[in-house]
Amino acid sequence: MTTGRPWHPLRLHFLISSARHFAEGLRREGFTVEYIKAPTTVDGLRTIQSTYGNLPIHCAEPSSFTQSQALAECGVTFSANDFFLTPRDLFAQWASKQKTFVMENFYRAQRVRLGILVEAGQPTGGEWNFDKENRLPPPKNYTWPDYLEFAPDEIDEEVAAELGIQAPRQWATSREGALRALDNFIENHFAEFGPYEDAMPADNWALHHSLLSPYINNGLLHPSEVVDAAIAAFCKGGIPIASCEGFIRQIIGWREYVNGMYWFLGDGYRDNNQLAATRPLLPAFQDPAKTSMNCVKSIVGDIKERAWVHHIPRLMVLSNLALITGSNPQEFLDWMREQFVDASEWVMVPNVIGMGLHADGGKMMTKPYAAGGAYISRMSTYCKGCAYNPKLRVGETACPFTTLYWDFLDRHREDFVKNHRMSQQVFGLNRLSDLPELRERAQEVLEGLSKGEI
Ligand SMILES: Cc1cc2nc3c(=O)[nH]c(=O)nc-3n(C[C@H](O)[C@H](O)[C@H](O)COP(=O)(O)OP(=O)(O)OC[C@H]3O[C@@H](n4cnc5c(N)ncnc54)[C@H](O)[C@@H]3O)c2cc1C
Ligand code: SF4
């Protein structure tokens, strides 16, 4: 986990320090703990076996196909993975009955199955989904609550020293810290979670997002206690239904759906490249100095600082750029996987291959999330300080997103013209009188991006 790939140091710190805190907690509870360092989990198990003989080894189902296979070959006995609310076989039963895997259908069934925000079979508040109230642009003259910080303890300092970094303060590495993060979300952010969940203001990196994904993914928090805390706060009053429903949908809907799809779609799914995208990873992803696009520069800079940005920069800026530049899905997936504090195989693969890059030919999402500069301009404050103009699609100052959005549709006319959710956008190409110039500018932009000069 620490060598062989350029993992983000904050991600490594979070995972290693959480593991050491967990080991310490077990010792305090009276367990005998053997904490060893080894190149891989399998090597570690072999070391233990050589010390203690062939003891039976029990393990929760791992969160990737690769790890499952490696451990199964090692003779490990698996127990069901309880980091989720939906057993894999239950999800497979739902999925195998669907014509298309629409998340909204799964989510409504989850609400009923789990009895969350449902009264007599009907949705609390009269609607299943309040998304239309939740897509506001960044607010003006708004005071955001302070960020929560976590003072490093001895274990955090020790891990940081091993990694050669300053001990970070952004992410908790213990159960106590994760519970503080949950309380902080419920007390200071939950009520306003909904309206600004898609906004990207340059002056605030977290908005009212919960910042809980790392803890739910590595087991410091269980999704059911997050749901219980949210529902208890909602029942007490003062939490608008649009914020409550929006948050519950992320936890019992999106998170469970993505995990279910990972296992349902199978091991080969990660290798999909149905749009035949071959461009090597853009230099701008690795180094913010390699681009003048203010949105990309700022977001990649944020990732370097915290190993995290929220859902919309991941989808509508980073993945969108990889999609419309025709970047190789597996190279982009590897980069995302290395950078984010909350990344795991089960969650990155469907989010990148299915949702972000449409590399699965539409198996998961019926249309690609491709967008021009107008979307980013509406939902962020990045464009004001940018060298490019989101309204222009041709010329030297044209926004690369706007140029490449149209060029992407043009390149993939055949792929999308029969898709009823895309046909209107594809027909929009016929109204462009400057299509030849646009194609030329798109070539310049693509070459410039590949050289790190746009
Ligand atoms: C291209 C792409 C890559 C992503 N990679 C990851 C990843 O590696 N790990 C990860 O946990 N999430 C990933 N997500 C989903 C989402 O962006 C993060 O869960 C979220 O930004 C985490 O911040 P938060 O805890 O403040 O989330 P909030 O906005 O507060 O949402 C609450 C919780 O809902 C869950 N959730 C919401 N959407 C998703 C989703 N699409 N998939 C899975 N869980 C979801 C998370 O557990 C999250 O903590 C990705 C999304 C995209 C588009
Ligand atoms: S003009 Fe285009 S490149 Fe610049 S910040 Fe806006 S969307 Fe990003």
Short mmCIF file of N, CA, C and O in Angstrom, two decimals, residues 274-327:
data_model
loop_
_atom_site.label_atom_id
_atom_site.label_comp_id
_atom_site.label_asym_id
_atom_site.label_seq_id
_atom_site.Cartn_x
_atom_site.Cartn_y
_atom_site.Cartn_z
N GLN A 274 -15.41 1.73 -23.92
CA GLN A 274 -16.32 1.64 -25.06
C GLN A 274 -16.26 2.86 -25.98
O GLN A 274 -16.70 2.79 -27.11
N LEU A 275 -15.73 3.98 -25.48
CA LEU A 275 -15.60 5.14 -26.37
C LEU A 275 -14.19 5.18 -27.00
O LEU A 275 -13.83 6.19 -27.62
N ALA A 276 -13.45 4.10 -26.84
CA ALA A 276 -12.11 3.97 -27.42
C ALA A 276 -11.24 5.20 -27.15
O ALA A 276 -10.68 5.81 -28.06
N ALA A 277 -11.16 5.56 -25.88
CA ALA A 277 -10.42 6.77 -25.49
C ALA A 277 -8.97 6.39 -25.17
O ALA A 277 -8.73 5.55 -24.31
N THR A 278 -8.01 7.03 -25.86
CA THR A 278 -6.62 6.56 -25.75
C THR A 278 -5.63 7.64 -25.28
O THR A 278 -4.45 7.36 -25.14
N ARG A 279 -6.10 8.86 -25.08
CA ARG A 279 -5.16 9.93 -24.71
C ARG A 279 -4.50 9.63 -23.35
O ARG A 279 -5.20 9.31 -22.39
N PRO A 280 -3.19 9.75 -23.26
CA PRO A 280 -2.54 9.53 -21.95
C PRO A 280 -3.02 10.57 -20.94
O PRO A 280 -3.46 11.66 -21.32
N LEU A 281 -2.89 10.25 -19.65
CA LEU A 281 -3.33 11.14 -18.58
C LEU A 281 -2.76 12.55 -18.79
O LEU A 281 -1.57 12.72 -19.02
N LEU A 282 -3.64 13.57 -18.67
CA LEU A 282 -3.19 14.95 -18.93
C LEU A 282 -2.25 15.43 -17.83
O LEU A 282 -2.49 15.17 -16.64
N PRO A 283 -1.19 16.15 -18.21
CA PRO A 283 -0.26 16.68 -17.20
C PRO A 283 -0.98 17.54 -16.15
O PRO A 283 -0.57 17.58 -15.00
N ALA A 284 -2.07 18.23 -16.54
CA ALA A 284 -2.78 19.11 -15.59
C ALA A 284 -3.29 18.35 -14.38
O ALA A 284 -3.44 18.93 -13.30
N PHE A 285 -3.59 17.05 -14.52
CA PHE A 285 -4.07 16.29 -13.37
C PHE A 285 -2.95 16.09 -12.34
O PHE A 285 -3.20 16.03 -11.15
N GLN A 286 -1.73 15.97 -12.84
CA GLN A 286 -0.64 15.69 -11.91
C GLN A 286 -0.03 16.95 -11.32
O GLN A 286 0.50 16.95 -10.22
N ASP A 287 -0.12 18.06 -12.10
CA ASP A 287 0.55 19.28 -11.67
C ASP A 287 -0.30 20.49 -12.05
O ASP A 287 -0.44 20.80 -13.23
N PRO A 288 -0.86 21.19 -11.05
CA PRO A 288 -1.75 22.32 -11.36
C PRO A 288 -1.03 23.44 -12.14
O PRO A 288 -1.70 24.24 -12.80
N ALA A 289 0.32 23.45 -12.06
CA ALA A 289 1.04 24.49 -12.80
C ALA A 289 0.98 24.23 -14.31
O ALA A 289 1.34 25.10 -15.11
N LYS A 290 0.50 23.07 -14.73
CA LYS A 290 0.48 22.72 -16.15
C LYS A 290 -0.80 23.13 -16.85
O LYS A 290 -1.13 22.63 -17.92
N THR A 291 -1.59 24.01 -16.22
CA THR A 291 -2.79 24.50 -16.88
C THR A 291 -3.13 25.91 -16.43
O THR A 291 -2.83 26.30 -15.31
N SER A 292 -3.75 26.67 -17.37
CA SER A 292 -4.27 28.00 -17.01
C SER A 292 -5.77 27.94 -16.80
O SER A 292 -6.41 28.97 -16.62
N MET A 293 -6.35 26.76 -16.87
CA MET A 293 -7.81 26.63 -16.64
C MET A 293 -8.02 26.78 -15.13
O MET A 293 -7.65 25.89 -14.35
N ASN A 294 -8.63 27.86 -14.72
CA ASN A 294 -8.69 28.17 -13.29
C ASN A 294 -9.41 27.08 -12.49
O ASN A 294 -8.99 26.74 -11.38
N CYS A 295 -10.47 26.54 -13.05
CA CYS A 295 -11.23 25.51 -12.30
C CYS A 295 -10.34 24.28 -12.07
O CYS A 295 -10.22 23.78 -10.94
N VAL A 296 -9.67 23.81 -13.11
CA VAL A 296 -8.86 22.59 -13.00
C VAL A 296 -7.66 22.85 -12.09
O VAL A 296 -7.35 22.06 -11.18
N LYS A 297 -7.00 24.00 -12.30
CA LYS A 297 -5.84 24.35 -11.47
C LYS A 297 -6.23 24.37 -9.99
O LYS A 297 -5.56 23.78 -9.15
N SER A 298 -7.35 25.02 -9.66
CA SER A 298 -7.76 25.15 -8.25
C SER A 298 -8.11 23.79 -7.67
O SER A 298 -7.73 23.47 -6.54
N ILE A 299 -8.85 23.00 -8.42
CA ILE A 299 -9.32 21.71 -7.89
C ILE A 299 -8.15 20.73 -7.71
O ILE A 299 -8.04 20.06 -6.69
N VAL A 300 -7.24 20.69 -8.69
CA VAL A 300 -6.08 19.80 -8.53
C VAL A 300 -5.22 20.29 -7.36
O VAL A 300 -4.71 19.49 -6.57
N GLY A 301 -5.13 21.62 -7.19
CA GLY A 301 -4.42 22.17 -6.02
C GLY A 301 -5.09 21.75 -4.72
O GLY A 301 -4.42 21.37 -3.75
N ASP A 302 -6.42 21.77 -4.68
CA ASP A 302 -7.16 21.33 -3.48
C ASP A 302 -6.87 19.86 -3.18
O ASP A 302 -6.74 19.47 -2.02
N ILE A 303 -6.82 19.05 -4.21
CA ILE A 303 -6.56 17.61 -4.00
C ILE A 303 -5.16 17.42 -3.41
O ILE A 303 -4.97 16.64 -2.49
N LYS A 304 -4.19 18.18 -3.94
CA LYS A 304 -2.83 18.06 -3.39
C LYS A 304 -2.85 18.41 -1.90
O LYS A 304 -2.14 17.80 -1.10
N GLU A 305 -3.67 19.40 -1.53
CA GLU A 305 -3.67 19.87 -0.14
C GLU A 305 -4.41 18.94 0.82
O GLU A 305 -4.04 18.80 1.97
N ARG A 306 -5.50 18.30 0.32
CA ARG A 306 -6.34 17.54 1.27
C ARG A 306 -6.74 16.14 0.82
O ARG A 306 -7.46 15.45 1.53
N ALA A 307 -6.38 15.74 -0.37
CA ALA A 307 -6.76 14.42 -0.91
C ALA A 307 -8.28 14.28 -1.02
O ALA A 307 -8.81 13.16 -0.95
N TRP A 308 -8.97 15.38 -1.20
CA TRP A 308 -10.44 15.33 -1.25
C TRP A 308 -10.97 16.56 -1.99
O TRP A 308 -10.44 17.66 -1.79
N VAL A 309 -11.95 16.40 -2.83
CA VAL A 309 -12.85 17.47 -3.27
C VAL A 309 -14.23 16.83 -3.34
O VAL A 309 -14.33 15.59 -3.37
N HIS A 310 -15.28 17.64 -3.36
CA HIS A 310 -16.60 17.02 -3.28
C HIS A 310 -17.05 16.45 -4.63
O HIS A 310 -16.31 16.47 -5.63
N HIS A 311 -18.25 15.92 -4.64
CA HIS A 311 -18.77 15.15 -5.75
C HIS A 311 -18.73 15.90 -7.10
O HIS A 311 -18.36 15.32 -8.12
N ILE A 312 -19.12 17.18 -7.08
CA ILE A 312 -19.26 17.89 -8.36
C ILE A 312 -17.91 18.19 -9.02
O ILE A 312 -17.76 17.94 -10.22
N PRO A 313 -16.90 18.67 -8.27
CA PRO A 313 -15.58 18.77 -8.93
C PRO A 313 -15.09 17.42 -9.46
O PRO A 313 -14.48 17.35 -10.53
N ARG A 314 -15.37 16.32 -8.72
CA ARG A 314 -14.92 15.00 -9.21
C ARG A 314 -15.61 14.66 -10.53
O ARG A 314 -14.99 14.14 -11.45
N LEU A 315 -16.92 14.96 -10.58
CA LEU A 315 -17.71 14.54 -11.74
C LEU A 315 -17.65 15.56 -12.88
O LEU A 315 -17.34 15.21 -14.02
N MET A 316 -17.98 16.81 -12.56
CA MET A 316 -18.22 17.79 -13.61
C MET A 316 -16.98 18.57 -14.04
O MET A 316 -17.02 19.29 -15.03
N VAL A 317 -15.90 18.44 -13.29
CA VAL A 317 -14.66 19.09 -13.74
C VAL A 317 -13.63 18.02 -14.12
O VAL A 317 -13.27 17.89 -15.28
N LEU A 318 -13.23 17.19 -13.15
CA LEU A 318 -12.13 16.25 -13.44
C LEU A 318 -12.56 15.17 -14.43
O LEU A 318 -11.94 14.98 -15.47
N SER A 319 -13.66 14.45 -14.10
CA SER A 319 -14.09 13.36 -15.00
C SER A 319 -14.57 13.93 -16.33
O SER A 319 -14.30 13.36 -17.39
N ASN A 320 -15.27 15.06 -16.26
CA ASN A 320 -15.75 15.71 -17.49
C ASN A 320 -14.57 16.02 -18.41
O ASN A 320 -14.62 15.74 -19.62
N LEU A 321 -13.49 16.56 -17.83
CA LEU A 321 -12.32 16.89 -18.66
C LEU A 321 -11.72 15.60 -19.27
O LEU A 321 -11.39 15.56 -20.46
N ALA A 322 -11.62 14.56 -18.45
CA ALA A 322 -11.07 13.30 -18.98
C ALA A 322 -11.99 12.75 -20.07
O ALA A 322 -11.52 12.23 -21.09
N LEU A 323 -13.30 12.88 -19.86
CA LEU A 323 -14.27 12.36 -20.84
C LEU A 323 -14.16 13.08 -22.18
O LEU A 323 -14.00 12.46 -23.23
N ILE A 324 -14.24 14.42 -22.14
CA ILE A 324 -14.31 15.15 -23.41
C ILE A 324 -12.95 15.29 -24.10
O ILE A 324 -12.89 15.63 -25.27
N THR A 325 -11.87 15.01 -23.37
CA THR A 325 -10.56 14.97 -24.05
C THR A 325 -10.25 13.57 -24.57
O THR A 325 -9.20 13.36 -25.19
N GLY A 326 -11.12 12.61 -24.30
CA GLY A 326 -10.87 11.23 -24.76
C GLY A 326 -9.69 10.62 -24.03
O GLY A 326 -8.88 9.88 -24.61
N SER A 327 -9.57 10.91 -22.72
CA SER A 327 -8.44 10.35 -21.95
C SER A 327 -8.71 8.89 -21.62
O SER A 327 -9.85 8.50 -21.35
#
